[in-house]
């Protein structure tokens, strides 16, 4: 690879304002296992480009397996240019992709407090980070600011509805989600949130209509299929329909987002559910603790609380920083609700409270 590196270096020297030359050199550095250098080149490409989305996704993808290298490269960029808000924004974006909401929020607050970068998305992501840390009033203030800056984005109203739901403001949440659906009638996230809000309001058949609409638009989102199964099983006396939905989830796939273990548990196939959870933990990268958290949910559903608590501890030890999901989220089955009353649960969360600070 030395010759390729020489050509890549020469291209950067000749065309330092071209994003592509940095991305090409980044590819060479990845082949040489220099991930920190590769990340630095992707950041350089972002710095000289007007369109950062593709390069940013490359950085996020790299962080799945080389999180420390990516974050070190971003920290180096910030040290060299501490007044460039874009670098803080990118570091926050990568952190949030790995459930490190507290770290992300610090960077977003730096941008806002120092007025480094005036963009509605900063306030949206600040609201999202605050929400996932269960800081609901601050989240509501931030999302309202984002909406004042740009009132045309349905996703902003969906997040506002989630925040209002968590604050017990169900009717207000329904108004917000209807604003989103007024802009985008088939918006799946809005349809799901409308279903959840109607479940909270006791309108179970209305909730079913919303989640059915969401699944008509995309039947492959496992979390939505599982929500419908739970709704049928819990409130609509539809055990057979719920079983059909669990079987439908098994057709979606086997990766972490398929939530296959949750469906297997719902079908009473607990040994297979646990085996899937163990496989996810063994195969998924540790950064962000998502696989451990999902495995903890599966073991909770299988009734193995001690193993579930062990997995929760591993999730938090690996930086899983979604306080809302750990402590507050309760709708459907994909949560830790049965563990929260156990003394050891509180001990574990308190032990790793710095993850959420």
Tab-separated table of C-alpha atoms in Angstrom:
chain	number	residue	atom	x	y	z
A	1	UNK	CA	0.000	0.000	0.000
A	2	UNK	CA	2.994	2.339	0.245
A	3	UNK	CA	2.814	3.294	-3.435
A	4	UNK	CA	-0.920	3.982	-3.163
A	5	UNK	CA	-0.261	6.157	-0.107
A	6	UNK	CA	2.379	8.116	-2.037
A	7	UNK	CA	-0.049	8.829	-4.890
A	8	UNK	CA	-2.804	9.738	-2.421
A	9	UNK	CA	-0.509	12.177	-0.595
A	10	UNK	CA	0.494	13.756	-3.885
A	11	UNK	CA	-3.147	14.227	-4.871
A	12	UNK	CA	-3.872	16.001	-1.578
A	13	UNK	CA	-0.883	18.289	-2.111
A	14	UNK	CA	-1.998	19.146	-5.653
A	15	UNK	CA	-5.748	19.552	-4.967
A	16	UNK	CA	-6.143	20.539	-1.296
A	17	UNK	CA	-9.605	22.059	-1.882
A	18	UNK	CA	-11.087	18.860	-3.366
A	19	UNK	CA	-13.020	16.622	-0.928
A	20	UNK	CA	-12.508	13.536	-3.102
A	21	UNK	CA	-8.728	13.448	-2.664
A	22	UNK	CA	-9.109	13.245	1.118
A	23	UNK	CA	-11.716	10.509	0.812
A	24	UNK	CA	-9.469	8.558	-1.536
A	25	UNK	CA	-6.556	8.829	0.867
A	26	UNK	CA	-8.880	7.794	3.674
A	27	UNK	CA	-9.618	4.557	1.767
A	28	UNK	CA	-5.895	3.867	1.471
A	29	UNK	CA	-5.339	4.527	5.179
A	30	UNK	CA	-8.161	2.129	6.092
A	31	UNK	CA	-6.398	-0.580	4.054
A	32	UNK	CA	-3.263	0.232	6.078
A	33	UNK	CA	-5.269	-0.037	9.340
A	34	UNK	CA	-4.607	3.624	10.149
A	35	UNK	CA	-8.165	4.423	11.210
A	36	UNK	CA	-7.367	7.605	13.087
A	37	UNK	CA	-5.588	8.996	10.021
A	38	UNK	CA	-8.478	7.837	7.814
A	39	UNK	CA	-10.973	9.577	10.088
A	40	UNK	CA	-8.888	12.744	9.984
A	41	UNK	CA	-9.031	12.715	6.181
A	42	UNK	CA	-12.803	12.291	6.193
A	43	UNK	CA	-13.022	15.297	8.520
A	44	UNK	CA	-10.794	17.236	6.110
A	45	UNK	CA	-13.135	16.291	3.252
A	46	UNK	CA	-16.084	17.596	5.252
A	47	UNK	CA	-14.195	20.835	5.956
A	48	UNK	CA	-13.789	21.665	2.254
A	49	UNK	CA	-17.173	20.373	1.059
A	50	UNK	CA	-20.611	21.929	0.826
A	51	UNK	CA	-22.303	18.524	1.026
A	52	UNK	CA	-21.262	16.718	4.199
A	53	UNK	CA	-23.926	13.996	4.389
A	54	UNK	CA	-22.030	11.265	2.540
A	55	UNK	CA	-18.720	11.901	4.290
A	56	UNK	CA	-20.450	12.154	7.654
A	57	UNK	CA	-22.078	8.768	7.108
A	58	UNK	CA	-18.657	7.285	6.309
A	59	UNK	CA	-17.383	8.655	9.601
A	60	UNK	CA	-20.354	7.204	11.497
A	61	UNK	CA	-19.869	3.825	9.791
A	62	UNK	CA	-16.177	3.831	10.712
A	63	UNK	CA	-17.050	4.652	14.297
A	64	UNK	CA	-19.066	1.427	14.576
A	65	UNK	CA	-15.822	-0.521	14.741
A	66	UNK	CA	-13.234	2.186	15.498
A	67	UNK	CA	-15.048	4.586	17.775
A	68	UNK	CA	-12.034	5.791	19.763
A	69	UNK	CA	-10.019	6.558	16.617
A	70	UNK	CA	-12.850	8.595	15.129
A	71	UNK	CA	-13.468	10.540	18.329
A	72	UNK	CA	-9.732	11.183	18.785
A	73	UNK	CA	-9.537	12.583	15.253
A	74	UNK	CA	-12.519	14.843	15.914
A	75	UNK	CA	-11.038	16.013	19.216
A	76	UNK	CA	-7.784	16.848	17.404
A	77	UNK	CA	-9.718	18.929	14.882
A	78	UNK	CA	-11.501	20.784	17.675
A	79	UNK	CA	-8.222	21.428	19.497
A	80	UNK	CA	-6.794	22.972	16.322
A	81	UNK	CA	-9.922	25.000	15.515
A	82	UNK	CA	-11.983	25.457	18.702
A	83	UNK	CA	-14.257	28.081	17.133
A	84	UNK	CA	-15.437	25.874	14.251
A	85	UNK	CA	-18.926	24.758	15.247
A	86	UNK	CA	-19.122	22.102	12.525
A	87	UNK	CA	-16.528	19.942	14.288
A	88	UNK	CA	-18.525	19.934	17.527
A	89	UNK	CA	-21.672	19.122	15.533
A	90	UNK	CA	-19.995	16.155	13.826
A	91	UNK	CA	-18.615	14.843	17.117
A	92	UNK	CA	-22.064	15.154	18.677
A	93	UNK	CA	-23.628	13.324	15.710
A	94	UNK	CA	-21.209	10.412	16.026
A	95	UNK	CA	-21.695	10.266	19.801
A	96	UNK	CA	-25.479	10.165	19.448
A	97	UNK	CA	-25.272	7.325	16.931
A	98	UNK	CA	-23.675	5.323	19.748
A	99	UNK	CA	-26.101	6.355	22.495
A	100	UNK	CA	-23.614	8.735	24.117
A	101	UNK	CA	-26.198	11.462	24.608
A	102	UNK	CA	-24.509	13.208	27.506
A	103	UNK	CA	-21.281	13.710	25.566
A	104	UNK	CA	-23.250	14.843	22.513
A	105	UNK	CA	-25.218	17.342	24.563
A	106	UNK	CA	-22.032	18.952	25.883
A	107	UNK	CA	-20.871	19.608	22.307
A	108	UNK	CA	-24.275	20.883	21.212
A	109	UNK	CA	-24.445	23.214	24.207
A	110	UNK	CA	-20.977	24.526	23.335
A	111	UNK	CA	-22.216	25.413	19.850
A	112	UNK	CA	-25.332	27.127	21.217
A	113	UNK	CA	-23.702	28.941	24.136
A	114	UNK	CA	-20.744	30.179	22.080
A	115	UNK	CA	-22.957	30.917	19.069
A	116	UNK	CA	-20.605	28.994	16.806
A	117	UNK	CA	-23.178	27.688	14.356
A	118	UNK	CA	-26.742	28.993	13.925
A	119	UNK	CA	-28.771	26.113	12.537
A	120	UNK	CA	-32.184	24.739	13.505
A	121	UNK	CA	-30.808	21.194	13.439
A	122	UNK	CA	-28.562	22.011	16.405
A	123	UNK	CA	-31.640	22.722	18.505
A	124	UNK	CA	-33.389	19.611	17.212
A	125	UNK	CA	-30.457	17.385	18.171
A	126	UNK	CA	-30.150	19.163	21.506
A	127	UNK	CA	-33.840	18.404	22.108
A	128	UNK	CA	-33.275	14.770	21.107
A	129	UNK	CA	-30.284	14.393	23.439
A	130	UNK	CA	-32.157	16.015	26.327
A	131	UNK	CA	-35.165	13.784	25.672
A	132	UNK	CA	-33.050	10.625	25.750
A	133	UNK	CA	-31.578	11.839	29.041
A	134	UNK	CA	-35.154	12.349	30.355
A	135	UNK	CA	-34.620	16.102	30.688
A	136	UNK	CA	-38.007	16.844	29.288
A	137	UNK	CA	-38.509	20.544	29.986
A	138	UNK	CA	-35.161	21.449	28.431
A	139	UNK	CA	-35.986	19.143	25.508
A	140	UNK	CA	-39.318	20.908	24.998
A	141	UNK	CA	-37.664	24.321	25.040
A	142	UNK	CA	-35.080	23.229	22.475
A	143	UNK	CA	-37.573	21.641	20.085
A	144	UNK	CA	-39.771	24.735	20.268
A	145	UNK	CA	-36.752	26.814	19.235
A	146	UNK	CA	-36.035	24.451	16.336
A	147	UNK	CA	-39.645	24.728	15.175
A	148	UNK	CA	-39.546	28.528	15.409
A	149	UNK	CA	-36.479	28.475	13.144
A	150	UNK	CA	-37.968	25.981	10.671
A	151	UNK	CA	-41.610	24.964	11.024
A	152	UNK	CA	-41.674	22.788	7.890
A	153	UNK	CA	-40.054	19.614	9.247
A	154	UNK	CA	-42.498	16.890	10.363
A	155	UNK	CA	-39.790	15.097	12.338
A	156	UNK	CA	-39.541	18.067	14.669
A	157	UNK	CA	-43.225	17.761	15.573
A	158	UNK	CA	-42.866	14.009	16.134
A	159	UNK	CA	-40.060	14.629	18.616
A	160	UNK	CA	-42.169	17.300	20.302
A	161	UNK	CA	-45.000	14.764	20.584
A	162	UNK	CA	-42.630	12.223	22.176
A	163	UNK	CA	-41.504	14.807	24.715
A	164	UNK	CA	-45.078	15.821	25.506
A	165	UNK	CA	-46.047	12.171	25.875
A	166	UNK	CA	-43.223	11.603	28.366
A	167	UNK	CA	-44.405	14.662	30.307
A	168	UNK	CA	-47.965	13.285	30.508
A	169	UNK	CA	-49.269	15.850	28.003
A	170	UNK	CA	-51.118	13.317	25.853
A	171	UNK	CA	-53.584	15.704	24.198
A	172	UNK	CA	-50.825	18.175	23.351
A	173	UNK	CA	-48.780	15.302	21.953
A	174	UNK	CA	-51.652	14.295	19.677
A	175	UNK	CA	-51.870	17.874	18.388
A	176	UNK	CA	-48.151	17.871	17.628
A	177	UNK	CA	-48.227	14.525	15.847
A	178	UNK	CA	-51.226	15.634	13.800
A	179	UNK	CA	-49.193	18.666	12.704
A	180	UNK	CA	-46.555	16.241	11.414
A	181	UNK	CA	-49.144	14.134	9.609
A	182	UNK	CA	-50.649	17.247	8.076
A	183	UNK	CA	-47.316	17.790	6.332
A	184	UNK	CA	-46.550	14.133	5.614
A	185	UNK	CA	-49.645	11.858	5.855
A	186	UNK	CA	-47.636	8.649	5.382
A	187	UNK	CA	-44.801	9.546	7.749
A	188	UNK	CA	-44.170	6.283	9.590
A	189	UNK	CA	-42.615	7.769	12.736
A	190	UNK	CA	-45.619	10.063	13.132
A	191	UNK	CA	-48.093	7.207	12.635
A	192	UNK	CA	-46.280	5.134	15.255
A	193	UNK	CA	-46.252	8.008	17.725
A	194	UNK	CA	-49.950	8.630	17.102
A	195	UNK	CA	-50.595	4.978	17.929
A	196	UNK	CA	-48.590	5.218	21.154
A	197	UNK	CA	-50.391	8.383	22.239
A	198	UNK	CA	-53.777	6.818	21.557
A	199	UNK	CA	-52.783	3.777	23.611
A	200	UNK	CA	-52.003	6.130	26.495
A	201	UNK	CA	-55.395	7.790	25.980
A	202	UNK	CA	-57.155	4.412	26.000
A	203	UNK	CA	-58.178	4.670	22.344
A	204	UNK	CA	-56.960	1.212	21.398
A	205	UNK	CA	-58.843	0.764	18.113
A	206	UNK	CA	-57.727	4.204	16.928
A	207	UNK	CA	-54.178	3.209	17.879
A	208	UNK	CA	-54.540	0.022	15.847
A	209	UNK	CA	-55.615	2.034	12.794
A	210	UNK	CA	-52.487	4.201	13.060
A	211	UNK	CA	-50.054	1.325	13.474
A	212	UNK	CA	-51.763	-0.522	10.599
A	213	UNK	CA	-51.200	2.528	8.394
A	214	UNK	CA	-47.548	2.624	9.420
A	215	UNK	CA	-47.134	-1.037	8.511
A	216	UNK	CA	-48.893	-0.568	5.182
A	217	UNK	CA	-46.187	1.956	4.323
A	218	UNK	CA	-43.384	-0.346	5.482
A	219	UNK	CA	-44.113	-3.818	6.890
A	220	UNK	CA	-40.434	-4.507	7.631
A	221	UNK	CA	-39.935	-2.285	10.699
A	222	UNK	CA	-39.820	-4.900	13.443
A	223	UNK	CA	-40.531	-2.489	16.290
A	224	UNK	CA	-43.848	-1.510	14.693
A	225	UNK	CA	-44.894	-5.112	14.042
A	226	UNK	CA	-44.093	-5.903	17.674
A	227	UNK	CA	-46.079	-2.890	18.861
A	228	UNK	CA	-49.126	-4.183	16.983
A	229	UNK	CA	-48.636	-7.665	18.430
A	230	UNK	CA	-48.473	-6.220	21.946
A	231	UNK	CA	-51.541	-4.031	21.316
A	232	UNK	CA	-53.563	-7.036	20.140
A	233	UNK	CA	-52.375	-9.241	22.988
A	234	UNK	CA	-52.721	-6.690	25.781
A	235	UNK	CA	-55.806	-4.658	24.907
A	236	UNK	CA	-57.721	-6.213	21.995
A	237	UNK	CA	-57.871	-9.907	22.986
A	238	UNK	CA	-56.123	-10.833	19.772
A	239	UNK	CA	-53.773	-13.614	20.813
A	240	UNK	CA	-53.887	-15.303	17.400
A	241	UNK	CA	-53.253	-12.041	15.560
A	242	UNK	CA	-50.385	-11.279	17.918
A	243	UNK	CA	-48.871	-14.685	17.208
A	244	UNK	CA	-49.087	-13.986	13.476
A	245	UNK	CA	-47.225	-10.721	13.971
A	246	UNK	CA	-44.508	-12.431	15.997
A	247	UNK	CA	-44.069	-14.893	13.143
A	248	UNK	CA	-43.943	-12.006	10.663
A	249	UNK	CA	-41.056	-10.491	12.625
A	250	UNK	CA	-39.115	-13.726	12.147
A	251	UNK	CA	-39.320	-13.151	8.376
A	252	UNK	CA	-37.702	-9.708	8.607
A	253	UNK	CA	-34.174	-10.862	9.369
A	254	UNK	CA	-31.734	-11.773	12.093
A	255	UNK	CA	-29.690	-8.635	12.760
A	256	UNK	CA	-30.020	-6.419	15.827
A	257	UNK	CA	-32.703	-4.169	14.328
A	258	UNK	CA	-34.876	-7.213	13.540
A	259	UNK	CA	-35.562	-7.675	17.284
A	260	UNK	CA	-35.907	-11.352	16.493
A	261	UNK	CA	-35.374	-12.378	20.108
A	262	UNK	CA	-38.379	-10.340	21.235
A	263	UNK	CA	-40.606	-12.143	18.728
A	264	UNK	CA	-39.220	-15.548	19.700
A	265	UNK	CA	-39.954	-14.760	23.335
A	266	UNK	CA	-43.513	-13.771	22.415
A	267	UNK	CA	-43.913	-17.177	20.751
A	268	UNK	CA	-42.653	-18.939	23.878
A	269	UNK	CA	-39.409	-20.028	22.186
A	270	UNK	CA	-37.250	-18.698	25.003
A	271	UNK	CA	-34.158	-20.823	24.350
A	272	UNK	CA	-33.995	-19.548	20.784
A	273	UNK	CA	-34.644	-15.997	21.966
A	274	UNK	CA	-31.730	-16.146	24.388
A	275	UNK	CA	-29.478	-17.721	21.771
A	276	UNK	CA	-30.239	-14.832	19.398
A	277	UNK	CA	-29.482	-12.299	22.142
A	278	UNK	CA	-26.171	-14.023	22.939
A	279	UNK	CA	-25.269	-13.986	19.253
A	280	UNK	CA	-25.952	-10.242	18.989
A	281	UNK	CA	-23.695	-9.529	21.959
A	282	UNK	CA	-20.933	-11.708	20.511
A	283	UNK	CA	-21.095	-10.221	17.014
A	284	UNK	CA	-21.920	-6.546	17.507
A	285	UNK	CA	-19.281	-3.880	18.220
A	286	UNK	CA	-19.162	-2.773	21.839
A	287	UNK	CA	-19.328	0.997	21.204
A	288	UNK	CA	-22.570	2.374	22.589
A	289	UNK	CA	-23.770	-0.807	24.279
A	290	UNK	CA	-26.836	-1.209	22.008
A	291	UNK	CA	-26.459	-4.978	21.635
A	292	UNK	CA	-26.178	-5.446	25.404
A	293	UNK	CA	-29.272	-3.315	25.995
A	294	UNK	CA	-31.339	-5.256	23.435
A	295	UNK	CA	-30.123	-8.545	24.887
A	296	UNK	CA	-31.154	-7.316	28.347
A	297	UNK	CA	-34.663	-6.662	26.998
A	298	UNK	CA	-34.857	-10.173	25.548
A	299	UNK	CA	-33.687	-11.856	28.752
A	300	UNK	CA	-36.185	-9.733	30.710
A	301	UNK	CA	-39.004	-10.984	28.484
A	302	UNK	CA	-37.759	-14.541	28.987
A	303	UNK	CA	-38.016	-14.085	32.764
A	304	UNK	CA	-34.279	-14.338	33.453
A	305	UNK	CA	-33.929	-11.128	35.443
A	306	UNK	CA	-30.449	-11.751	36.836
A	307	UNK	CA	-28.952	-12.328	33.395
A	308	UNK	CA	-30.883	-9.317	32.110
A	309	UNK	CA	-29.366	-7.176	34.864
A	310	UNK	CA	-25.880	-8.478	34.013
A	311	UNK	CA	-26.452	-7.424	30.416
A	312	UNK	CA	-27.781	-4.028	31.454
A	313	UNK	CA	-24.614	-3.502	33.473
A	314	UNK	CA	-22.534	-4.417	30.411
A	315	UNK	CA	-24.546	-1.958	28.317
A	316	UNK	CA	-23.895	0.875	30.753
A	317	UNK	CA	-20.232	-0.109	31.121
A	318	UNK	CA	-19.950	0.261	27.337
A	319	UNK	CA	-21.443	3.739	27.438
A	320	UNK	CA	-25.133	3.091	26.748
A	321	UNK	CA	-26.439	6.521	27.653
A	322	UNK	CA	-30.155	6.423	26.830
A	323	UNK	CA	-31.664	7.135	30.254
A	324	UNK	CA	-35.160	7.360	28.768
A	325	UNK	CA	-35.021	3.782	27.491
A	326	UNK	CA	-33.345	2.462	30.623
A	327	UNK	CA	-35.634	4.157	33.136
A	328	UNK	CA	-38.763	5.665	31.559
A	329	UNK	CA	-39.897	3.977	28.344
A	330	UNK	CA	-42.768	1.587	29.035
A	331	UNK	CA	-45.032	1.192	25.995
A	332	UNK	CA	-44.920	-2.155	24.212
A	333	UNK	CA	-42.576	-4.996	25.092
A	334	UNK	CA	-39.193	-3.637	23.980
A	335	UNK	CA	-38.236	-2.178	27.348
A	336	UNK	CA	-36.917	-3.002	30.802
A	337	UNK	CA	-40.119	-2.268	32.733
A	338	UNK	CA	-40.142	-5.527	34.766
A	339	UNK	CA	-36.605	-4.847	36.069
A	340	UNK	CA	-37.141	-1.317	37.351
A	341	UNK	CA	-38.630	-2.282	40.697
A	342	UNK	CA	-35.683	-4.563	41.550
A	343	UNK	CA	-33.100	-3.227	44.049
A	344	UNK	CA	-30.178	-4.366	41.877
A	345	UNK	CA	-31.529	-2.378	38.922
A	346	UNK	CA	-31.252	0.851	40.891
A	347	UNK	CA	-27.792	-0.121	42.164
A	348	UNK	CA	-26.535	-0.676	38.603
A	349	UNK	CA	-27.978	2.578	37.263
A	350	UNK	CA	-26.541	4.520	40.198
A	351	UNK	CA	-23.152	2.879	39.693
A	352	UNK	CA	-22.978	4.171	36.126
A	353	UNK	CA	-24.780	7.475	36.636
A	354	UNK	CA	-21.857	9.359	35.047
A	355	UNK	CA	-22.960	7.933	31.673
A	356	UNK	CA	-26.006	10.179	31.933
A	357	UNK	CA	-24.392	13.329	33.376
